[in-house]
Amino acid sequence: MSTIKSLDELKKIREESLKKLELRTVGAEKESIKVLIGMATCGIAAGARDTLNAIIDEIDKRGLDNVYVVQVGCMGYCYAEPVVQVNMPGKEPILYGNIDAKKGREIINTHIEKGELLEDLIISKSFHRI
Amino acid sequence: MSKYRSHILVCVGTGCQSQESVELIDQLNKEIDSAGYKDEIQVVKTGCFGFCEKGPIIKILPEDVFYIEVKPSDANEIVQEHIVKGRRVERLLYEEPNLNKRLEEQHDIPFYKKQIRIALRNCGLIDPENISEYIAVDGYLALGKVLTEMSQEEVIKLIKDSGLRGRGGGGFSTGYKWELTYNNKNDLKFMICNADEGDPGAFMDRSILEGDPHSVLESMAIGAYAIGAEKGYIYIRAEYPLAIHRLEVAIKQAREYGFLGERIFGTEFNFDIELKYGAGAFVCGEETALLNSIEGGRGEPNAKPPFPAESGLWNRPTCVNNVETFANIPPIILKGPEWFSKIGTDKSRGTKVFALAGKVNNVGLIEVPMGIKMREVIFDIGGGIRDNKKFKAVQTGGPSGGCIPEELLDTAIDYESLKKIGSMMGSGGMIVMDEDNCMVNIAKFYLEFTEEESCGKCTPCRIGNRRLHEILIKITEGKGTKEDLEDLKRLGEMIKITSLCGLGQSSPNPVLSTLKYFYEEYEQHVINKHCPAGVCTALKKYEIKAEHCKGCTLCKKVCPVDCIAGNVKEAHIIDPEKCIKCGACFEACKFNAVENNKVVS
């Protein structure tokens, strides 16, 4: 590779490298949005991996740096798999059911970017953990 | 997939590597591959997380889940459970001993709560062998800023303003050192990194070099620009093969990217770095001895002045800074001296890395703000004393430092406070001792070390330390007298004021500080011929209490010198003349009939 000859060149490389490293810092931020995807046997059997990959791809495409995706175990809604839960800071978690890849992208688009709920897909709005 | 959805960070520092973390990585990759997740999950080698007690450590992001003591055989379960199904592997989570609760996330663990990481900021976060990860975390940005936007005087002023002091032990102002070297005009100057970490039990510099080698290279280039040097050396001990390897990789990458070499960042500034290996002599950590060693001469110190800033390597102006000092510099430049001087105390700013070792629950590498109390470090971060034993002393500063007793545990950790109580900051070793440690024996251990490591150039250090050591041997063998205690003190103080270099000037500290704080224990040794901790073999006495002895003959069987007499179902007797005090009978007795004289009778 050719050597770096200016501060701007360095900053450019930094931007590119940073994308690969975002994950290391975003998890530690309390303010970030969490997207939980049910990845137990039932979720996987229902195609949760496609949903997961689509969601990650969509986040990446839109350059959302405050969203991170976590796969979780069975949430108990096996009939509605794949399920996706969105935790926005300071708000009640929203649980969506029957989310395929296309609907997954929609969640990122509508709920996370625009802040509008996808009412038709919601299976639970407020659930309290014991 | 353009992006990995999860990163598994695995520590490949020396500590975790010795616990098969490299095999673990292979195994993780194999499992991920066979589960078909190769494009989604990235396994990253990183530097030391500091929690060496519980290694090998792995951290899974973005969830920030922290697994401890992971073995290669756990890879399957981690991949199958955590990666595929998103379930935590409970048994590998850290269990807080006081709360009896398993903690998932790193920032919940008390070990990390009181720490502020500046010098170790990238250790355990980035892959030390990948320059682009260092660049992503603002790497080489400070160098670019310095070279393109700042004059030499401005860089020196900034470092002076920050109040950064040398982390190698002395605590000399880094900015001032740079200024002195800058002011000595010469056509050839040198920038040197002192990575000759020699204190027993210390591994701060090694971990920085292994976990974040580029930060040291970047800072050396910044310093070289400030003082006007074009050539740098890293003097590193040959016993650090992994650190050397990482540095070699880093230097090669830095050259490829043009951060080392000619016309760096398109400016007139040229700088390159060469590694020099030390053969492990402790005295070579002293800067003038280090310079002699680089020149190919004997590792012996010179009288100062002249200071290296005036006449150092090949008689040219030279600046020698420690690894940890360098690691602090890029954040200071990027965030400003005001940011740095807010951390720590007025005179000792910033943080200090310590290698916490000895009888604490959490052995490891920690970075704490200056001014924190010893007690917080040992009991909050270190998790208290092992096996619920009683704290006795903490040794800071290695062979040059002293032992600090319980009543001084609320002393703040800064250069001046530690000096005042007869210890020193040193490079950052911190060894915790409990009731089973004999302080006379500890002093003897350090004197044995300095006696061996003294280069022999000046008489006080060469002969004085030898005499100190001999007196201590005498005391631990039960042949000491009260006069010996006086001699120890007088001789120790004499060595301190008459020795040539820092080694001799500080080597009596372990003796003097233990005499000061544990005088009673010395008295017990010389007057009562008794070692309260039960460490000094010659002073041990084993006796069988007739009323407890059932005559089972077990002690007789295990005794290697046949000094126990007695018949079955009769009380046994130890012949003190023949006894070699090995303690085998004490360990073997099931009825607690064998007594040692650990507790004063």
XYZ file of C-alpha atoms in Angstrom:
731
model
C 0.000 0.000 0.000
C 1.112 3.580 -0.551
C 2.106 5.564 2.481
C -0.146 8.068 4.170
C 0.863 11.573 3.289
C -1.581 13.781 5.098
C -3.885 14.006 8.052
C -6.896 13.800 5.728
C -5.691 10.539 4.248
C -5.358 9.140 7.756
C -8.847 10.313 8.658
C -10.232 8.601 5.581
C -8.645 5.290 6.529
C -9.879 5.846 10.063
C -13.482 6.187 8.863
C -13.230 2.977 6.888
C -11.627 1.059 9.725
C -14.069 2.421 12.243
C -17.013 0.746 10.511
C -15.518 -2.638 11.254
C -14.990 -1.691 14.858
C -18.284 0.028 15.683
C -19.517 -3.080 17.400
C -16.801 -2.853 20.033
C -17.985 0.492 21.326
C -21.723 0.469 20.671
C -22.407 -2.311 23.142
C -21.009 -0.317 26.009
C -23.271 2.679 25.283
C -26.296 2.715 27.503
C -28.190 4.981 25.130
C -28.131 2.675 22.157
C -31.152 0.917 20.701
C -31.238 -2.839 21.159
C -32.891 -5.190 18.708
C -33.413 -8.623 20.227
C -34.055 -11.567 17.987
C -35.343 -14.863 19.319
C -32.897 -17.489 18.210
C -33.946 -20.597 20.052
C -34.646 -23.811 18.156
C -38.158 -22.643 17.292
C -36.922 -19.262 16.085
C -34.187 -20.756 13.954
C -36.614 -23.308 12.503
C -38.959 -20.464 11.567
C -36.186 -18.612 9.736
C -34.862 -16.220 12.365
C -31.423 -16.272 10.835
C -32.640 -14.740 7.601
C -34.427 -12.097 9.628
C -31.294 -11.457 11.666
C -29.072 -11.096 8.636
C -31.575 -8.846 6.877
C -31.841 -6.592 9.906
C -28.073 -6.334 10.244
C -27.738 -5.619 6.560
C -30.376 -2.891 6.758
C -28.728 -1.259 9.790
C -25.433 -1.346 7.980
C -26.880 0.137 4.784
C -28.415 3.025 6.633
C -25.286 3.580 8.685
C -27.169 3.455 11.991
C -24.401 3.465 14.566
C -26.507 3.468 17.709
C -28.363 0.237 17.030
C -27.092 -3.159 17.902
C -28.528 -6.555 17.398
C -28.534 -9.230 20.032
C -29.750 -12.734 19.621
C -31.601 -14.071 22.576
C -33.100 -17.347 23.634
C -36.718 -18.419 23.508
C -39.083 -15.627 24.536
C -42.025 -17.924 24.897
C -43.886 -16.856 21.775
C -43.071 -19.937 19.775
C -46.307 -19.663 17.812
C -45.256 -16.255 16.481
C -41.623 -16.974 15.582
C -39.472 -15.356 14.410
C -39.991 -12.724 17.087
C -38.137 -9.439 17.244
C -38.090 -7.119 20.214
C -37.098 -3.465 19.965
C -35.800 -1.693 23.060
C -35.550 2.062 22.645
C -33.932 3.864 25.578
C -36.541 5.176 27.965
C -39.451 3.398 26.268
C -41.390 0.204 26.844
C -40.051 -2.690 24.817
C -42.109 -3.560 21.738
C -42.433 -7.182 20.659
C -43.152 -8.065 17.053
C -44.189 -11.518 15.834
C -43.888 -13.440 12.557
C -41.036 -11.316 11.273
C -39.459 -12.524 8.071
C -36.581 -10.807 6.325
C -38.829 -8.281 4.595
C -40.701 -7.317 7.728
C -37.372 -7.144 9.558
C -36.194 -4.469 7.153
C -39.486 -2.665 7.669
C -38.912 -2.549 11.436
C -35.583 -0.841 10.916
C -37.147 1.552 8.405
C -40.309 2.515 10.163
C -39.892 1.889 13.848
C -36.239 2.667 14.390
C -35.631 5.345 11.816
C -38.991 7.110 11.761
C -40.109 6.200 15.242
C -43.486 4.851 14.069
C -44.761 1.556 15.451
C -45.808 -1.219 13.072
C -49.085 -1.751 14.894
C -50.211 -4.783 12.849
C -47.148 -6.801 13.745
C -47.071 -6.134 17.463
C -47.847 -9.050 19.736
C -47.041 -7.367 23.014
C -46.455 -3.795 24.027
C -45.918 -3.862 27.695
C -44.748 -6.925 29.439
C -43.095 -6.918 32.749
C -40.324 -9.178 33.700
C -40.671 -10.890 36.993
C -22.593 -9.827 4.567
C -20.499 -6.712 4.656
C -20.231 -6.636 8.393
C -19.810 -9.133 11.192
C -22.744 -9.133 13.558
C -20.727 -10.269 16.514
C -17.108 -10.131 17.607
C -15.552 -12.630 19.973
C -12.541 -10.988 21.601
C -10.009 -13.440 22.971
C -7.066 -12.348 25.082
C -3.723 -13.439 23.678
C -1.498 -11.789 26.251
C 1.262 -13.898 27.747
C -0.894 -14.861 30.729
C -3.860 -16.138 28.728
C -1.656 -17.675 26.045
C -0.025 -19.834 28.647
C -3.547 -21.077 29.392
C -4.138 -22.181 25.816
C -5.960 -19.132 24.488
C -4.396 -19.653 21.057
C -5.805 -23.186 20.928
C -9.108 -21.735 22.075
C -9.148 -19.382 19.082
C -8.489 -22.254 16.679
C -11.241 -24.234 18.289
C -13.703 -21.325 18.191
C -12.981 -20.758 14.515
C -13.474 -24.429 13.792
C -16.795 -24.523 15.640
C -18.035 -21.324 14.026
C -17.078 -22.662 10.624
C -18.837 -25.964 11.122
C -21.963 -24.221 12.416
C -21.968 -22.169 9.209
C -21.484 -18.801 10.903
C -18.131 -17.954 9.378
C -19.335 -14.773 7.702
C -21.252 -13.497 10.684
C -18.918 -13.946 13.589
C -15.391 -12.612 13.843
C -12.888 -13.978 16.330
C -10.419 -11.252 17.291
C -7.132 -11.595 19.134
C -6.702 -8.793 21.639
C -4.349 -7.722 24.373
C -4.636 -8.111 28.096
C -7.983 -7.456 29.796
C -6.135 -7.248 33.098
C -8.205 -9.871 34.832
C -5.382 -12.380 34.524
C -6.491 -14.268 37.618
C -9.457 -15.583 35.660
C -7.844 -16.130 32.255
C -8.294 -17.012 29.518
C -10.816 -14.237 29.147
C -13.175 -13.842 26.222
C -15.653 -11.085 25.589
C -18.532 -11.291 23.144
C -19.793 -8.116 21.514
C -22.138 -6.297 21.083
C -23.737 -7.909 24.128
C -20.612 -7.208 26.187
C -20.764 -10.645 27.772
C -17.619 -11.578 29.637
C -16.566 -15.224 30.036
C -13.736 -16.329 32.285
C -11.435 -19.343 32.518
C -12.474 -20.538 29.084
C -10.830 -23.701 27.851
C -10.529 -24.872 24.232
C -13.051 -27.599 25.057
C -15.624 -24.906 25.913
C -15.605 -23.580 22.347
C -18.329 -25.959 21.213
C -20.708 -24.935 23.968
C -20.037 -21.230 23.464
C -20.755 -21.450 19.755
C -23.749 -23.767 20.068
C -25.355 -21.926 22.957
C -24.273 -18.306 22.819
C -23.750 -17.793 19.103
C -26.396 -20.070 17.632
C -29.096 -19.833 20.269
C -28.297 -16.623 22.061
C -28.237 -18.247 25.481
C -25.563 -17.374 28.008
C -23.193 -20.112 29.056
C -23.892 -19.565 32.745
C -21.084 -21.642 34.133
C -18.450 -19.517 32.402
C -19.737 -16.178 33.671
C -17.867 -14.435 36.438
C -19.313 -15.141 39.826
C -18.952 -12.313 42.291
C -17.763 -14.008 45.500
C -19.371 -11.441 47.811
C -22.756 -11.327 46.090
C -22.829 -14.944 45.039
C -24.224 -13.794 41.753
C -23.092 -14.448 38.234
C -22.360 -11.255 36.352
C -22.730 -11.013 32.609
C -21.311 -7.712 31.578
C -17.789 -6.501 32.036
C -18.722 -3.119 33.500
C -20.722 -4.815 36.272
C -17.685 -6.634 37.597
C -16.237 -4.874 40.682
C -12.721 -5.502 39.405
C -13.386 -2.985 36.624
C -15.608 -0.516 38.441
C -12.973 1.750 39.990
C -10.631 1.655 37.058
C -9.987 4.394 34.516
C -8.162 3.182 31.459
C -5.905 5.624 29.633
C -2.620 3.785 29.104
C -4.501 0.494 28.749
C -7.323 2.047 26.697
C -6.866 -0.298 23.768
C -5.767 -3.419 25.610
C -8.523 -5.940 25.256
C -10.331 -3.810 22.676
C -8.310 -4.036 19.489
C -6.233 -6.602 17.675
C -2.651 -5.535 18.410
C -1.399 -7.030 15.165
C -3.828 -5.098 12.996
C -2.872 -1.479 12.378
C -6.250 -0.579 10.899
C -7.944 -1.360 14.212
C -5.503 0.987 15.932
C -6.245 3.651 13.333
C -9.975 3.182 13.935
C -9.548 4.082 17.603
C -7.852 7.379 16.696
C -4.447 5.795 16.217
C -1.736 7.987 14.671
C -4.153 10.916 14.722
C -2.126 12.578 17.488
C 1.057 12.125 15.459
C -0.626 13.616 12.391
C -1.888 16.553 14.413
C 1.499 17.188 16.005
C 3.417 17.003 12.737
C 1.062 19.084 10.637
C -0.329 21.584 13.104
C 2.060 22.062 16.015
C 5.578 23.377 16.541
C 8.102 21.503 18.683
C 7.713 24.106 21.438
C 3.938 23.734 21.401
C 4.153 19.949 21.819
C 6.546 20.314 24.754
C 4.374 22.965 26.372
C 1.290 20.774 25.990
C 2.953 17.803 27.678
C 4.359 20.051 30.413
C 0.920 21.546 31.014
C -0.647 18.121 31.336
C 1.579 17.401 34.338
C 2.475 13.918 33.063
C 5.291 12.390 35.112
C 7.505 9.432 34.297
C 5.744 6.146 34.975
C 8.955 4.148 35.218
C 9.423 5.005 38.862
C 11.210 8.290 39.318
C 8.261 10.497 38.531
C 10.232 13.157 36.651
C 8.139 15.551 34.540
C 7.967 14.171 31.005
C 7.473 17.561 29.365
C 10.435 18.980 31.228
C 12.607 16.046 30.168
C 11.624 16.667 26.548
C 12.392 20.361 26.927
C 15.857 19.691 28.330
C 16.665 17.434 25.400
C 15.183 19.899 22.929
C 17.310 22.728 24.355
C 20.549 20.828 23.837
C 21.264 21.589 20.209
C 22.975 18.823 18.291
C 22.803 17.380 14.798
C 21.985 13.943 16.181
C 19.626 13.108 19.039
C 17.934 9.932 20.206
C 14.521 8.995 21.547
C 14.561 5.852 23.656
C 11.814 3.730 25.077
C 12.738 1.944 28.276
C 10.969 -1.407 28.159
C 13.390 -3.099 30.516
C 10.773 -4.013 33.038
C 12.662 -5.751 35.808
C 10.702 -5.597 39.055
C 9.764 -9.080 40.222
C 6.062 -9.599 39.624
C 5.572 -6.553 37.383
C 4.075 -6.884 33.918
C 2.537 -3.496 33.088
C 4.864 -2.574 30.264
C 4.769 -6.037 28.790
C 0.989 -5.938 28.630
C 0.938 -2.533 26.944
C 3.483 -3.662 24.361
C 1.559 -6.870 23.769
C -1.874 -5.262 23.679
C -1.251 -1.904 22.073
C 2.217 -1.683 20.527
C 1.297 1.064 18.075
C 0.522 3.559 20.827
C 4.155 3.318 21.957
C 5.493 3.721 18.414
C 3.227 6.720 17.794
C 4.288 8.421 21.018
C 7.952 7.802 20.368
C 7.557 9.549 17.016
C 5.745 12.439 18.731
C 8.482 12.729 21.336
C 11.195 12.456 18.703
C 9.614 15.309 16.765
C 9.427 17.415 19.919
C 13.060 16.933 20.917
C 14.429 16.851 17.370
C 15.492 13.213 17.061
C 15.392 11.055 13.962
C 16.306 7.742 15.466
C 14.687 5.789 18.249
C 15.463 2.608 20.153
C 13.207 0.392 22.179
C 15.278 -1.354 24.810
C 13.307 -4.473 25.607
C 14.200 -7.562 27.539
C 14.758 -10.687 25.514
C 12.522 -12.575 27.978
C 9.500 -10.887 26.398
C 9.255 -12.828 23.130
C 5.571 -12.068 22.545
C 6.004 -8.325 23.142
C 8.997 -8.361 20.796
C 6.985 -10.151 18.141
C 4.087 -7.682 18.399
C 6.503 -4.753 18.216
C 8.187 -6.198 15.137
C 4.812 -6.615 13.444
C 3.755 -3.112 14.480
C 6.983 -1.487 13.280
C 6.662 -3.214 9.924
C 3.060 -2.061 9.517
C 3.886 1.477 10.641
C 6.626 1.642 8.015
C 4.242 0.415 5.326
C 1.736 3.096 6.228
C 4.447 5.739 6.411
C 4.139 6.479 10.118
C 7.793 5.558 10.439
C 10.410 6.348 7.824
C 11.026 9.444 5.778
C 8.801 12.475 5.303
C 6.131 11.297 7.715
C 2.709 12.799 6.894
C 4.354 14.562 3.974
C 6.418 16.745 6.317
C 10.182 17.148 6.652
C 10.175 14.874 9.692
C 11.982 11.519 9.468
C 11.985 8.942 12.207
C 12.643 5.242 12.534
C 12.801 2.787 15.409
C 15.101 -0.118 16.119
C 14.683 -2.782 18.783
C 17.529 -3.510 21.179
C 17.344 -6.582 23.350
C 18.437 -6.551 26.953
C 19.837 -9.660 28.565
C 17.764 -9.273 31.695
C 20.025 -7.292 34.001
C 17.907 -5.341 36.462
C 20.308 -2.407 36.521
C 19.767 -1.831 32.786
C 16.424 -0.280 33.659
C 18.493 2.610 35.009
C 18.797 4.994 32.099
C 22.566 5.500 31.964
C 23.183 1.743 32.326
C 20.607 1.175 29.590
C 22.459 3.574 27.280
C 25.764 1.833 27.967
C 24.122 -1.463 27.124
C 22.753 -0.155 23.805
C 26.241 1.091 22.920
C 27.494 -2.440 23.440
C 29.276 -1.715 26.715
C 28.699 -3.195 30.154
C 25.364 -2.403 31.695
C 26.739 -0.092 34.346
C 25.386 3.307 35.299
C 27.301 6.576 35.023
C 27.371 9.382 37.504
C 24.829 12.097 36.747
C 25.328 14.865 35.648
C 25.794 14.873 32.763
C 22.201 13.785 32.253
C 21.260 11.871 29.110
C 19.460 15.009 27.930
C 22.895 16.617 27.592
C 25.104 13.665 26.794
C 23.420 10.305 26.373
C 23.708 7.647 23.706
C 27.015 8.036 21.820
C 27.373 11.277 23.822
C 24.429 12.857 22.017
C 21.371 14.411 23.668
C 19.013 11.547 24.451
C 15.579 11.263 25.988
C 14.603 8.044 27.771
C 10.936 7.456 28.630
C 9.100 4.455 29.958
C 6.527 2.406 28.001
C 3.564 3.447 30.135
C 4.559 7.113 29.948
C 4.480 6.845 26.171
C 1.113 5.094 26.175
C -0.408 8.144 27.904
C 0.715 10.645 25.299
C -1.680 10.248 22.320
C -4.854 10.783 24.424
C -3.254 13.817 26.098
C -2.575 15.367 22.704
C -6.016 14.596 21.322
C -8.061 15.462 24.407
C -5.879 18.250 25.716
C -3.832 18.783 28.877
C -6.870 20.110 30.782
C -8.674 16.790 30.379
C -5.659 14.876 31.661
C -4.934 17.141 34.602
C -8.480 16.720 35.894
C -7.737 13.055 36.585
C -5.709 12.218 39.648
C -4.267 14.597 42.218
C -2.730 18.024 41.904
C 0.870 16.847 41.810
C 0.346 13.363 40.412
C -1.966 13.641 37.467
C -3.590 10.936 35.423
C -3.640 7.257 36.173
C -1.185 4.537 37.075
C -1.119 0.941 35.941
C -0.363 -1.621 38.622
C 0.365 -5.298 38.421
C -1.627 -6.547 41.372
C -0.176 -9.784 42.674
C 0.337 -11.821 45.782
C -2.361 -12.946 48.187
C -5.325 -11.061 46.693
C -8.348 -12.705 45.131
C -8.143 -10.872 41.814
C -4.600 -10.951 40.543
C -4.292 -8.850 37.439
C -3.446 -5.669 35.652
C -5.304 -2.576 36.771
C -5.280 1.103 35.923
C -6.502 3.473 38.614
C -6.619 7.255 38.990
C -3.802 8.680 41.102
C -4.902 9.524 44.599
C -6.985 6.368 45.043
C -6.479 4.731 48.438
C -4.453 1.548 48.801
C -7.397 0.033 50.598
C -9.709 0.545 47.607
C -7.227 -1.107 45.288
C -6.665 -4.144 47.473
C -10.155 -4.705 48.817
C -12.488 -3.337 46.142
C -10.594 -4.053 42.934
C -8.427 -6.847 44.265
C -11.412 -8.431 45.997
C -9.676 -8.756 49.367
C -7.278 -11.354 50.706
C -7.365 -14.965 49.602
C -8.912 -17.609 51.808
C -10.233 -14.952 54.215
C -6.822 -14.501 55.748
C -5.694 -11.334 57.433
C -3.985 -8.585 55.472
C -0.460 -7.875 56.638
C 1.351 -5.587 54.205
C 1.513 -4.437 50.633
C 4.783 -3.999 48.822
C 4.953 -1.327 46.140
C 7.801 -0.293 43.899
C 9.493 -3.680 43.682
C 13.013 -4.087 45.103
C 13.229 -0.301 45.397
C 10.021 0.130 47.309
C 8.838 -0.609 50.768
C 6.218 -2.539 52.652
C 3.147 -0.656 53.763
C 1.321 -1.915 56.866
C -2.408 -2.045 57.534
C -2.540 1.257 59.463
C -1.306 3.128 56.384
C -3.718 1.509 53.941
C -5.637 4.750 53.620
C -2.618 6.439 52.100
C -3.359 7.893 48.693
C -1.440 6.402 45.809
C 0.699 9.221 44.425
C 4.426 9.832 44.056
C 4.841 12.033 47.142
C 2.610 10.166 49.605
C 4.269 6.826 48.888
C 7.721 8.329 49.252
C 6.776 9.885 52.549
C 5.921 6.514 54.067
C 9.193 4.951 52.910
C 8.010 3.237 49.767
C 7.764 4.490 46.217
C 5.539 4.401 43.169
C 8.126 2.465 41.219
C 7.112 1.016 37.930
C 3.896 -0.392 39.365
C 4.366 -3.745 41.017
C 2.010 -4.237 43.934
C 2.418 -7.375 45.961
C -0.061 -8.107 48.711
C 0.984 -10.144 51.740
C -1.061 -11.856 54.387
C -0.450 -13.215 57.872
C 1.533 -16.141 56.481
C 4.279 -13.898 55.133
C 7.319 -13.240 57.308
C 8.471 -9.661 56.823
C 12.090 -10.437 57.623
C 11.984 -13.117 54.993
C 10.429 -10.700 52.478
C 13.207 -8.181 53.115
C 15.706 -11.009 52.690
C 14.129 -11.972 49.374
C 14.477 -8.458 47.962
C 18.030 -8.070 49.233
C 18.979 -11.369 47.666
C 17.615 -9.950 44.421
C 19.463 -6.625 44.637
C 22.666 -8.242 45.788
C 22.605 -10.401 42.698
C 21.535 -7.584 40.397
C 23.980 -4.982 41.679
C 26.361 -4.274 38.794
C 29.278 -3.932 41.187
C 30.511 -0.586 39.991
C 30.167 1.301 43.283
C 31.198 -0.038 46.664
C 28.162 0.891 48.807
C 25.817 -1.070 46.591
C 28.145 -3.963 45.822
C 29.360 -4.640 49.352
C 26.692 -2.884 51.408
C 23.792 -4.860 49.998
C 25.739 -8.053 50.463
C 26.250 -7.256 54.150
C 22.567 -6.367 54.542
C 21.659 -9.686 53.012
C 24.076 -11.563 55.283
C 22.645 -9.944 58.392
C 19.135 -10.867 57.284
C 20.172 -14.479 56.682
C 21.663 -14.523 60.155
C 18.410 -13.249 61.662
C 16.232 -15.738 59.820
C 18.504 -18.537 60.995
C 17.969 -17.516 64.587
C 21.495 -16.202 65.092
C 20.653 -12.524 65.073
C 21.246 -10.069 67.897
C 19.710 -6.733 68.822
C 22.840 -5.008 67.511
C 22.147 -6.494 64.105
C 18.934 -4.503 63.920
C 20.884 -1.304 64.587
C 23.422 -2.274 61.959
C 20.718 -2.947 59.390
C 19.325 0.521 59.853
C 22.657 2.342 59.867
C 24.037 0.426 56.905
C 20.794 0.768 54.945
C 20.758 4.522 55.329
C 24.406 4.724 54.392
C 23.884 2.734 51.185
C 20.998 5.011 50.253
C 23.000 8.209 50.429
C 26.276 6.964 48.989
C 25.296 4.752 46.046
C 25.885 5.830 42.478
C 22.561 5.080 40.866
C 18.900 4.546 41.629
C 19.403 0.854 42.291
C 21.631 1.317 45.347
C 19.867 4.493 46.400
C 16.664 2.564 46.878
C 17.710 -1.040 47.478
C 17.657 -0.812 51.303
C 14.021 0.373 51.206
C 12.500 -3.088 51.762
C 14.682 -3.525 54.871
C 14.213 -0.028 56.231
C 10.442 0.002 55.738
C 9.924 -3.409 57.327
C 12.176 -2.374 60.240
C 10.070 0.717 60.662
C 6.650 -0.900 60.500
C 7.332 -4.456 61.642
C 10.056 -3.922 64.229
C 8.327 -6.249 66.628
C 8.587 -9.091 64.153
C 12.347 -8.509 63.862
C 12.582 -8.481 67.658
C 10.725 -11.779 67.841
C 13.347 -13.249 65.512
C 16.374 -11.987 67.404
C 15.183 -12.087 71.008
C 12.696 -14.959 71.170
C 14.159 -16.831 68.187
C 10.655 -17.127 66.903
C 9.107 -16.487 63.490
C 5.481 -15.419 64.070
C 4.462 -16.254 60.503
C 6.075 -19.667 60.703
C 8.130 -19.129 57.554
C 11.742 -19.163 58.698
C 12.636 -22.852 58.729
C 15.444 -22.627 61.228
C 13.092 -21.062 63.776
C 10.314 -23.568 63.377
C 9.641 -26.069 66.107
C 7.396 -29.083 65.809
C 6.038 -30.786 68.863
C 3.495 -33.556 69.445
C 0.925 -32.874 72.127
C 0.738 -36.132 74.040
C -2.881 -35.617 75.087
C -4.059 -35.327 71.461
C -1.902 -38.077 70.013
C -3.757 -41.313 69.342
C -0.618 -43.206 68.414
C -1.758 -43.855 64.852
C 1.900 -43.837 63.646
C 1.063 -41.841 60.533
C 3.556 -39.078 61.414
C 6.234 -41.632 61.990
C 5.579 -43.103 58.562
C 5.786 -39.814 56.690
C 8.841 -38.459 58.512
C 11.692 -38.484 55.963
C 14.459 -38.527 58.579
C 12.954 -40.966 61.070
C 13.066 -38.549 63.959
C 9.718 -39.568 65.424
C 9.629 -42.293 68.030
C 6.641 -44.080 69.559
C 4.629 -47.289 69.474
C 1.108 -47.912 68.215
C -1.554 -46.390 70.502
C 1.093 -44.523 72.457
C 1.954 -40.829 72.262
C 4.781 -40.093 69.810
C 7.768 -37.819 70.359
C 9.784 -35.731 67.878
C 13.528 -35.562 68.345
C 14.289 -31.857 67.817
C 17.962 -32.571 67.139
C 17.212 -34.736 64.151
C 14.118 -32.870 62.903
C 14.622 -31.004 59.605
C 11.386 -29.007 60.057
C 9.874 -30.169 56.816
C 6.352 -30.080 58.262
C 5.345 -33.467 56.836
C 4.097 -34.693 60.237
C 2.120 -31.491 60.730
C 0.372 -31.951 57.368
C -0.199 -35.668 57.963
C -1.698 -35.640 61.489
C -5.471 -36.072 61.415
C -5.942 -35.220 65.111
C -4.152 -31.844 65.194
C -1.716 -33.342 67.672
C 1.350 -31.959 65.901
C 1.858 -28.293 66.724
C 4.151 -25.772 65.149
C 5.166 -22.655 66.984
C 3.533 -20.250 64.574
C 1.552 -18.532 67.269
C 3.562 -17.083 70.142
C 3.237 -19.345 73.126
